[in-house]
């Protein structure tokens, strides 16, 4: 019998915590658990597999901003975590309203534990029950996988193979291509004669009962398996059986739609570029992937919870913007190479940036486009610089005008100064240079809680365009002029038309770079 969230909240190990559901109560009534974890780390989502009840004492949430708290909720929801339970008390008197609203919107059951209980005891008690349940699920899943293999060996169609899985799990099963085109589907035998089951009134409940698994053929993501648990079916069984069936489905797809040489060579080329393989190997793989050895190309890095699903859309974008492309998705990172046309190199690269900005990416996604590489031998350099751009941004991006903004698509060329400084100057030298150029402004900001440094940076990034900088900072023009006069007084006069302008601009960019590094202080 499935172990549900509402049963766990009534368990003797957890009732002393006086739990109360603060968000997504309608979803909580049907939520089934796979495991219980406890963690105080806010970046825990990528380590979870879905179906967990996550316990936290809330210590990390006390110091976090509302934006980070909301991001924490959405990251857990994206990983299909079953529920989040937060212990409140002296440090965190109540769950912040922003988190409650986000959890309700995301359909993530949010539970307040109003009294302290030992999490270790709760996990030992509940997980022991879940282990027993999982053992039974594994036996059933192995039986289903064996039956699917027999069907495949006898030449069964994809529909017939999926029907075995549907009967074993009591789920509606659909196999689609990376482009979303249906390849096969099946319903349990007792449902097959009826009309297709309708979604429930609550879309979040349907989402919680839906399991999606990527199917890779020879390491290349080729299809997606989706199981939607119908009334009375076991979500955990569906999750385990779906994952156990991937190898059988990969074999079936390999017989019917094997990946081409070009696609396999492209994936191998990206892996070689990423691993720093010797140049002779790159020269061997590039022609097979359709990439000329002397081509001008750029590397793209996309970090996203849905990197595998984004692969097709990104490849289509790159093929439209240039001539050829190759990509490879691994965990939460998508790597790609795009060949640019010799006569329109800059235009093609701009089209790639614009196209990435237009893509609908999951919450928390960030990407970077590396500098143009002259030939396949320089591809590892472009990829390294794209990754360095993400590291330097540290959650802060640059738009086409050079203005800092959160997340999104980052252009490595907008970080040319920061990349050069990272390669050529150590932390101490960068800090010393910033203090020499901006020391008086830094002291003023520290003592008076002003924002002169940010004002100067935006003004310099805008090309010393006072009106544009005022708009970006949401200031009246008079207020902007007053700030600039104060800045000029502190830094020795108006820098326009002097050699100090470039030094000040460099210092403001380095100051922004230093401020994103943990433990760094400029004052």
Coordinates of C-alpha atoms in Angstrom, one line a residue:
X1 CA 0.0 0.0 0.0
X2 CA 1.5 3.4 -1.0
X3 CA 2.8 5.5 1.9
X4 CA 1.3 9.0 1.5
X5 CA 2.3 12.3 3.0
X6 CA -0.8 12.6 5.1
X7 CA 0.0 9.2 6.7
X8 CA 3.5 10.3 7.5
X9 CA 2.3 13.5 9.2
X10 CA 0.2 11.4 11.5
X11 CA 3.1 9.0 12.3
X12 CA 4.2 8.9 15.9
X13 CA 7.7 10.0 15.1
X14 CA 6.5 13.3 13.5
X15 CA 3.3 14.2 15.4
X16 CA 5.4 15.7 18.3
X17 CA 6.5 18.4 15.8
X18 CA 2.9 19.6 15.6
X19 CA 3.0 19.8 11.7
X20 CA 0.6 22.0 9.8
X21 CA 0.3 22.3 6.0
X22 CA 0.8 25.9 4.9
X23 CA 0.6 25.5 1.1
X24 CA -0.7 23.1 -1.6
X25 CA -3.0 21.3 0.8
X26 CA -5.1 19.9 -2.0
X27 CA -2.0 18.3 -3.5
X28 CA -0.8 17.0 -0.2
X29 CA -3.8 14.8 0.2
X30 CA -2.7 12.7 -2.8
X31 CA 1.1 13.0 -2.4
X32 CA 3.0 9.8 -2.2
X33 CA 6.5 9.6 -0.7
X34 CA 9.5 7.8 -2.0
X35 CA 12.1 8.8 0.7
X36 CA 12.8 11.3 3.5
X37 CA 15.9 13.5 3.5
X38 CA 17.0 16.3 5.8
X39 CA 19.3 19.1 4.7
X40 CA 20.2 22.7 5.6
X41 CA 21.8 23.3 2.1
X42 CA 19.7 25.5 -0.1
X43 CA 21.3 24.1 -3.3
X44 CA 20.1 20.6 -2.5
X45 CA 17.7 20.3 -5.5
X46 CA 20.1 18.8 -8.1
X47 CA 20.9 16.0 -5.7
X48 CA 17.3 14.9 -5.3
X49 CA 15.5 12.5 -7.5
X50 CA 11.9 13.3 -6.9
X51 CA 9.3 12.0 -4.5
X52 CA 11.2 13.0 -1.3
X53 CA 9.9 14.7 1.8
X54 CA 12.7 17.2 2.6
X55 CA 13.1 18.2 6.3
X56 CA 15.0 21.4 7.2
X57 CA 15.7 23.3 10.4
X58 CA 15.5 26.5 8.5
X59 CA 18.9 27.9 9.5
X60 CA 20.0 28.7 6.0
X61 CA 16.6 30.3 5.2
X62 CA 17.1 32.9 8.1
X63 CA 20.0 34.6 6.3
X64 CA 18.7 34.1 2.7
X65 CA 16.9 36.8 0.7
X66 CA 13.3 36.5 -0.3
X67 CA 14.5 35.9 -3.9
X68 CA 16.7 33.0 -2.8
X69 CA 13.9 31.5 -0.7
X70 CA 11.5 31.6 -3.6
X71 CA 14.1 30.2 -5.9
X72 CA 14.6 27.3 -3.3
X73 CA 10.9 26.5 -3.6
X74 CA 10.9 26.4 -7.4
X75 CA 14.0 24.4 -7.6
X76 CA 12.5 21.7 -5.4
X77 CA 9.3 21.8 -7.3
X78 CA 11.2 21.4 -10.6
X79 CA 12.8 18.3 -9.2
X80 CA 9.3 17.0 -8.3
X81 CA 10.1 16.8 -4.6
X82 CA 7.0 15.5 -2.8
X83 CA 7.0 18.1 0.1
X84 CA 9.1 20.5 2.1
X85 CA 8.8 20.6 5.9
X86 CA 10.4 23.6 7.7
X87 CA 11.0 23.7 11.4
X88 CA 10.2 27.1 12.9
X89 CA 11.3 28.6 16.1
X90 CA 13.5 31.4 17.6
X91 CA 15.6 32.0 14.4
X92 CA 12.7 31.5 12.0
X93 CA 9.5 32.4 13.9
X94 CA 7.3 31.5 10.8
X95 CA 7.6 30.5 7.2
X96 CA 8.1 33.6 5.1
X97 CA 4.9 34.6 3.2
X98 CA 6.9 34.7 -0.1
X99 CA 7.8 31.0 0.3
X100 CA 4.1 30.1 1.1
X101 CA 2.9 31.9 -2.0
X102 CA 5.6 30.3 -4.2
X103 CA 4.8 26.8 -2.9
X104 CA 1.1 27.3 -3.5
X105 CA 1.8 28.5 -7.1
X106 CA 4.3 25.6 -7.7
X107 CA 2.0 23.0 -6.2
X108 CA 4.7 22.0 -3.6
X109 CA 3.2 21.0 -0.3
X110 CA 4.8 23.2 2.4
X111 CA 4.6 22.0 6.0
X112 CA 5.5 24.0 9.1
X113 CA 7.0 22.0 12.0
X114 CA 6.1 24.1 15.0
X115 CA 8.0 22.1 17.5
X116 CA 11.5 20.5 17.5
X117 CA 11.8 16.8 16.8
X118 CA 15.0 14.8 16.0
X119 CA 15.1 14.4 12.3
X120 CA 17.3 11.3 12.5
X121 CA 14.5 9.5 14.4
X122 CA 11.9 10.6 11.9
X123 CA 14.0 9.4 8.9
X124 CA 14.8 6.1 10.5
X125 CA 11.2 5.3 11.3
X126 CA 9.7 6.4 8.0
X127 CA 12.5 5.3 5.7
X128 CA 12.4 1.8 7.1
X129 CA 8.8 1.6 5.9
X130 CA 9.7 3.0 2.6
X131 CA 12.5 0.5 2.1
X132 CA 10.1 -2.4 2.5
X133 CA 7.8 -0.8 0.0
X134 CA 10.6 -0.2 -2.4
X135 CA 11.8 -3.8 -2.3
X136 CA 8.4 -4.9 -3.5
X137 CA 8.4 -2.3 -6.2
X138 CA 11.8 -3.4 -7.5
X139 CA 10.5 -7.0 -7.9
X140 CA 7.5 -5.8 -9.8
X141 CA 9.6 -3.4 -11.9
X142 CA 12.1 -6.2 -12.8
X143 CA 9.2 -8.4 -13.8
X144 CA 7.8 -5.7 -16.1
X145 CA 11.2 -5.1 -17.6
X146 CA 11.6 -8.8 -18.3
X147 CA 8.2 -9.0 -19.9
X148 CA 9.0 -6.0 -22.1
X149 CA 12.3 -7.7 -23.1
X150 CA 10.4 -10.8 -24.1
X151 CA 7.9 -8.7 -26.2
X152 CA 10.9 -7.0 -27.9
X153 CA 12.6 -10.3 -28.6
X154 CA 9.4 -11.5 -30.3
X155 CA 9.3 -8.5 -32.6
X156 CA 6.6 -6.6 -30.7
X157 CA 5.9 -3.0 -31.7
X158 CA 6.7 0.0 -29.5
X159 CA 3.0 0.2 -28.6
X160 CA 2.9 -3.5 -27.5
X161 CA 6.1 -3.0 -25.5
X162 CA 4.6 0.0 -23.7
X163 CA 1.4 -1.9 -23.1
X164 CA 3.3 -4.3 -20.9
X165 CA 4.6 -1.3 -18.9
X166 CA 1.2 0.3 -18.7
X167 CA -0.4 -3.0 -17.4
X168 CA 2.3 -3.5 -14.8
X169 CA 2.1 0.1 -13.4
X170 CA -1.5 1.1 -14.0
X171 CA -0.3 4.2 -15.8
X172 CA -0.9 5.9 -19.1
X173 CA 2.4 5.6 -20.9
X174 CA 3.6 7.8 -23.8
X175 CA 6.9 7.8 -25.7
X176 CA 7.8 10.9 -27.6
X177 CA 10.7 12.1 -29.7
X178 CA 12.9 15.0 -28.6
X179 CA 10.8 17.2 -30.8
X180 CA 7.6 16.1 -28.9
X181 CA 6.2 13.9 -31.7
X182 CA 4.4 10.8 -30.4
X183 CA 6.2 7.6 -31.1
X184 CA 4.0 5.2 -29.2
X185 CA 1.5 5.1 -26.3
X186 CA -0.5 2.6 -24.2
X187 CA -3.1 2.4 -21.5
X188 CA -3.7 -0.4 -19.0
X189 CA -5.8 -3.2 -20.4
X190 CA -8.8 -2.3 -18.3
X191 CA -8.7 1.3 -19.5
X192 CA -7.9 0.7 -23.1
X193 CA -11.5 0.2 -24.2
X194 CA -12.5 3.5 -22.6
X195 CA -11.9 7.0 -23.7
X196 CA -8.5 8.5 -22.9
X197 CA -8.5 9.5 -19.2
X198 CA -9.0 13.2 -18.6
X199 CA -6.7 15.4 -16.5
X200 CA -8.0 16.2 -13.1
X201 CA -9.2 19.7 -12.2
X202 CA -6.0 20.3 -10.4
X203 CA -3.1 20.5 -12.9
X204 CA -0.5 20.4 -10.1
X205 CA -2.0 17.1 -8.8
X206 CA -1.6 15.7 -12.3
X207 CA 2.0 17.0 -12.4
X208 CA 2.8 15.3 -9.1
X209 CA 1.5 12.0 -10.6
X210 CA 3.5 12.3 -13.8
X211 CA 6.9 10.7 -14.2
X212 CA 9.2 11.6 -17.1
X213 CA 12.4 9.7 -18.0
X214 CA 14.9 10.4 -20.8
X215 CA 15.7 7.5 -23.1
X216 CA 19.2 7.7 -24.6
X217 CA 20.5 5.6 -27.5
X218 CA 24.3 5.2 -27.4
X219 CA 24.6 8.1 -25.1
X220 CA 22.5 10.4 -27.3
X221 CA 19.1 11.6 -25.7
X222 CA 16.6 10.3 -28.3
X223 CA 13.2 10.1 -26.7
X224 CA 11.2 10.8 -23.5
X225 CA 9.1 8.3 -21.6
X226 CA 6.2 9.7 -19.7
X227 CA 4.1 7.8 -17.2
X228 CA 0.9 9.3 -15.8
X229 CA -0.4 7.5 -12.7
X230 CA -4.1 6.9 -13.0
X231 CA -6.6 6.7 -10.1
X232 CA -5.5 4.0 -7.7
X233 CA -2.1 3.4 -9.2
X234 CA 1.2 3.6 -7.3
X235 CA 3.4 6.6 -8.3
X236 CA 6.6 5.1 -6.8
X237 CA 6.1 1.8 -8.7
X238 CA 5.7 3.9 -11.9
X239 CA 8.9 5.8 -11.1
X240 CA 10.9 2.7 -10.5
X241 CA 9.5 0.7 -13.4
X242 CA 9.9 3.7 -15.8
X243 CA 13.6 3.9 -14.9
X244 CA 14.1 0.2 -15.2
X245 CA 12.5 0.1 -18.7
X246 CA 14.9 2.6 -20.2
X247 CA 17.4 0.1 -21.5
X248 CA 14.7 -2.0 -23.2
X249 CA 13.2 1.0 -24.9
X250 CA 16.7 2.2 -26.0
X251 CA 17.2 -1.2 -27.7
X252 CA 13.8 -0.9 -29.3
X253 CA 14.6 2.6 -30.6
X254 CA 18.0 1.5 -31.8
X255 CA 16.3 -1.1 -34.0
X256 CA 13.8 1.4 -35.4
X257 CA 15.6 4.7 -35.5
X258 CA 19.3 4.4 -34.9
X259 CA 21.2 7.6 -34.5
X260 CA 23.2 8.7 -37.5
X261 CA 27.0 8.8 -37.7
X262 CA 27.0 12.6 -37.9
X263 CA 25.0 12.9 -34.6
X264 CA 27.1 10.4 -32.8
X265 CA 30.3 12.0 -34.1
X266 CA 29.0 15.4 -32.9
X267 CA 28.3 14.1 -29.4
X268 CA 31.8 12.5 -29.3
X269 CA 33.3 15.8 -30.5
X270 CA 31.7 17.8 -27.8
X271 CA 32.9 15.3 -25.1
X272 CA 36.4 15.6 -26.6
X273 CA 36.3 19.4 -26.5
X274 CA 35.1 19.3 -23.0
X275 CA 37.7 16.9 -21.7
X276 CA 40.6 18.8 -23.3
X277 CA 41.5 16.0 -25.7
X278 CA 44.6 16.4 -27.9
X279 CA 44.1 18.3 -31.2
X280 CA 44.6 15.3 -33.4
X281 CA 41.4 13.7 -31.9
X282 CA 39.4 16.9 -32.6
X283 CA 40.6 17.0 -36.2
X284 CA 39.6 13.3 -36.5
X285 CA 36.0 13.9 -35.2
X286 CA 35.1 17.3 -36.6
X287 CA 34.8 16.2 -40.3
X288 CA 32.6 13.3 -39.3
X289 CA 30.3 15.7 -37.4
X290 CA 30.1 18.0 -40.4
X291 CA 32.4 20.7 -39.0
X292 CA 35.3 22.0 -41.2
X293 CA 38.6 22.0 -39.4
X294 CA 39.2 25.7 -40.1
X295 CA 35.6 26.8 -39.3
X296 CA 34.9 29.9 -37.2
X297 CA 32.8 28.6 -34.3
X298 CA 31.5 29.4 -30.8
X299 CA 30.9 27.2 -27.8
X300 CA 27.7 27.5 -25.9
X301 CA 27.1 26.3 -22.3
X302 CA 23.5 26.0 -21.0
X303 CA 23.0 25.1 -17.3
X304 CA 19.4 24.2 -16.7
X305 CA 17.3 21.5 -14.9
X306 CA 15.9 20.7 -18.4
X307 CA 19.1 20.6 -20.4
X308 CA 18.3 17.3 -22.1
X309 CA 14.9 18.5 -23.2
X310 CA 16.4 21.8 -24.5
X311 CA 18.9 20.0 -26.7
X312 CA 16.7 19.8 -29.8
X313 CA 15.5 23.4 -29.6
X314 CA 19.1 24.7 -29.1
X315 CA 20.4 22.6 -32.1
X316 CA 17.6 24.0 -34.3
X317 CA 18.5 27.5 -33.3
X318 CA 22.2 27.0 -34.0
X319 CA 21.5 25.4 -37.4
X320 CA 19.3 28.4 -38.3
X321 CA 21.9 30.9 -37.1
X322 CA 25.0 29.3 -38.7
X323 CA 25.9 26.3 -40.9
X324 CA 26.4 23.2 -38.6
X325 CA 26.2 22.4 -35.0
X326 CA 26.9 19.7 -32.5
X327 CA 25.7 19.3 -28.9
X328 CA 25.8 17.0 -25.9
X329 CA 23.7 17.0 -22.8
X330 CA 25.0 15.6 -19.5
X331 CA 23.2 16.0 -16.1
X332 CA 22.1 19.7 -15.8
X333 CA 24.5 21.0 -18.5
X334 CA 24.1 21.3 -22.3
X335 CA 27.2 21.9 -24.3
X336 CA 27.1 22.9 -28.0
X337 CA 29.3 24.1 -30.8
X338 CA 28.0 26.3 -33.6
X339 CA 29.8 26.9 -36.9
X340 CA 29.5 30.5 -38.1
X341 CA 29.6 31.7 -41.7
X342 CA 32.9 33.4 -42.7
X343 CA 31.2 36.5 -44.2
X344 CA 28.6 36.9 -41.4
X345 CA 30.4 35.8 -38.3
X346 CA 29.4 38.6 -36.1
X347 CA 25.8 38.6 -37.3
X348 CA 25.5 34.8 -36.8
X349 CA 26.8 35.1 -33.2
X350 CA 24.3 37.9 -32.4
X351 CA 21.5 35.8 -33.8
X352 CA 22.6 32.9 -31.5
X353 CA 22.5 35.3 -28.5
X354 CA 19.1 36.6 -29.4
X355 CA 17.7 33.2 -30.1
X356 CA 18.9 31.9 -26.7
X357 CA 17.3 34.9 -25.0
X358 CA 14.0 34.1 -26.8
X359 CA 14.0 30.4 -25.7
X360 CA 11.6 29.5 -22.8
X361 CA 14.0 28.1 -20.2
X362 CA 13.1 26.5 -16.8
X363 CA 13.5 28.7 -13.7
X364 CA 17.1 29.0 -12.6
X365 CA 18.6 28.4 -16.1
X366 CA 21.6 30.4 -17.2
X367 CA 23.7 30.2 -20.4
X368 CA 26.8 31.7 -21.9
X369 CA 28.1 32.1 -25.5
X370 CA 31.9 31.9 -25.8
X371 CA 34.2 34.1 -28.0
X372 CA 34.7 33.2 -31.6
X373 CA 37.3 30.4 -32.1
X374 CA 39.3 30.2 -35.3
X375 CA 39.3 26.5 -36.1
X376 CA 38.4 23.4 -34.2
X377 CA 41.7 23.4 -32.4
X378 CA 40.5 26.6 -30.5
X379 CA 37.1 25.1 -29.6
X380 CA 38.2 24.1 -26.1
X381 CA 39.3 27.7 -25.5
X382 CA 35.9 29.1 -26.5
X383 CA 34.2 26.5 -24.2
X384 CA 36.6 27.3 -21.3
X385 CA 35.8 31.1 -21.7
X386 CA 32.1 30.5 -21.8
X387 CA 32.3 28.5 -18.5
X388 CA 34.6 31.2 -17.0
X389 CA 31.9 33.8 -17.9
X390 CA 29.3 31.8 -15.9
X391 CA 31.7 31.6 -13.0
X392 CA 32.6 35.3 -13.1
X393 CA 28.9 36.3 -13.4
X394 CA 28.1 34.4 -10.2
X395 CA 24.4 34.9 -10.8
X396 CA 24.9 38.3 -12.5
X397 CA 24.7 38.7 -16.2
X398 CA 25.4 41.3 -18.9
X399 CA 23.0 42.4 -21.5
X400 CA 23.8 43.8 -24.9
X401 CA 24.4 47.2 -23.5
X402 CA 26.8 45.9 -20.8
X403 CA 24.3 46.5 -18.0
X404 CA 24.3 44.0 -15.2
X405 CA 21.2 41.9 -14.9
X406 CA 20.1 38.7 -13.1
X407 CA 20.6 35.3 -14.8
X408 CA 19.7 34.8 -18.5
X409 CA 22.0 34.6 -21.4
X410 CA 25.6 35.9 -20.9
X411 CA 27.9 37.0 -23.7
X412 CA 31.6 36.2 -23.0
X413 CA 32.6 39.3 -25.0
X414 CA 30.8 41.5 -22.4
X415 CA 33.1 39.9 -19.8
X416 CA 36.3 40.4 -21.8
X417 CA 37.7 42.7 -19.1
X418 CA 36.8 40.3 -16.3
X419 CA 38.2 37.3 -18.2
X420 CA 41.5 39.1 -18.9
X421 CA 41.8 40.1 -15.2
X422 CA 41.0 36.5 -14.1
X423 CA 43.8 35.1 -16.3
X424 CA 46.3 37.9 -15.7
X425 CA 45.8 39.3 -12.2
X426 CA 45.5 37.6 -8.8
X427 CA 42.9 38.7 -6.2
X428 CA 45.3 40.9 -4.4
X429 CA 46.3 42.9 -7.5
X430 CA 42.7 43.3 -8.6
X431 CA 41.8 44.6 -5.1
X432 CA 44.7 47.0 -4.9
X433 CA 43.9 48.5 -8.3
X434 CA 40.3 49.0 -7.4
X435 CA 41.3 50.7 -4.1
X436 CA 43.8 53.0 -5.9
X437 CA 41.2 54.2 -8.4
X438 CA 38.0 54.1 -6.3
X439 CA 39.1 54.2 -2.7
X440 CA 37.3 57.5 -1.8
X441 CA 34.1 56.3 -3.5
X442 CA 34.2 53.0 -1.7
X443 CA 34.7 54.7 1.7
X444 CA 31.8 57.1 0.9
X445 CA 29.5 54.2 0.1
X446 CA 30.5 52.3 3.1
X447 CA 30.1 55.2 5.6
X448 CA 26.9 56.7 4.1
X449 CA 25.2 53.6 2.6
X450 CA 25.2 55.3 -0.8
X451 CA 25.4 53.8 -4.2
X452 CA 28.0 56.0 -6.0
X453 CA 30.1 53.0 -7.2
X454 CA 27.0 51.5 -8.9
X455 CA 26.1 54.9 -10.3
X456 CA 29.6 55.4 -11.8
X457 CA 29.7 51.8 -13.3
X458 CA 26.3 52.2 -15.0
X459 CA 27.3 55.7 -16.3
X460 CA 30.6 54.4 -17.7
X461 CA 28.9 51.3 -19.2
X462 CA 26.5 53.5 -21.0
X463 CA 29.3 55.4 -22.7
X464 CA 29.0 58.3 -20.2
X465 CA 25.4 58.9 -21.4
X466 CA 23.9 60.6 -18.4
X467 CA 20.3 60.4 -19.6
X468 CA 20.5 56.7 -20.3
X469 CA 22.3 55.9 -17.0
X470 CA 19.5 57.9 -15.2
X471 CA 16.9 55.7 -16.8
X472 CA 18.6 52.5 -16.0
X473 CA 19.0 53.6 -12.4
X474 CA 15.5 55.0 -12.2
X475 CA 16.8 58.4 -11.1
X476 CA 15.6 61.9 -12.0
X477 CA 18.2 63.7 -14.2
X478 CA 18.9 66.2 -11.5
X479 CA 19.6 63.5 -9.0
X480 CA 21.9 61.8 -11.5
X481 CA 23.8 65.0 -12.1
X482 CA 24.2 65.5 -8.3
X483 CA 25.6 62.0 -7.9
X484 CA 28.0 62.5 -10.7
X485 CA 29.3 65.8 -9.2
X486 CA 29.9 64.0 -5.9
X487 CA 31.7 61.2 -7.8
X488 CA 33.8 63.7 -9.7
X489 CA 34.8 65.4 -6.5
X490 CA 35.8 62.1 -4.9
X491 CA 37.8 60.8 -7.9
X492 CA 39.6 64.0 -8.8
X493 CA 37.4 65.6 -11.4
X494 CA 35.4 64.8 -14.5
X495 CA 37.3 61.9 -16.1
X496 CA 36.0 62.5 -19.7
X497 CA 38.7 63.5 -22.1
X498 CA 41.4 62.2 -19.7
X499 CA 43.4 59.0 -19.4
X500 CA 41.7 58.3 -16.1
X501 CA 38.4 57.3 -17.9
X502 CA 39.7 53.9 -19.0
X503 CA 41.2 53.2 -15.6
X504 CA 38.0 54.1 -13.7
X505 CA 35.9 52.0 -16.1
X506 CA 38.3 49.0 -15.6
X507 CA 38.2 49.5 -11.8
X508 CA 34.4 49.6 -11.7
X509 CA 34.2 46.3 -13.6
X510 CA 36.8 44.7 -11.4
X511 CA 34.9 46.0 -8.3
X512 CA 31.8 44.2 -9.5
X513 CA 33.8 41.1 -10.2
X514 CA 35.3 41.1 -6.7
X515 CA 32.0 41.7 -5.0
X516 CA 30.6 38.5 -6.4
X517 CA 33.4 36.4 -5.0
X518 CA 32.7 34.9 -1.5
X519 CA 34.7 36.4 1.3
X520 CA 36.0 39.4 -0.8
X521 CA 35.9 42.9 0.6
X522 CA 36.9 46.0 -1.2
X523 CA 36.9 48.4 1.8

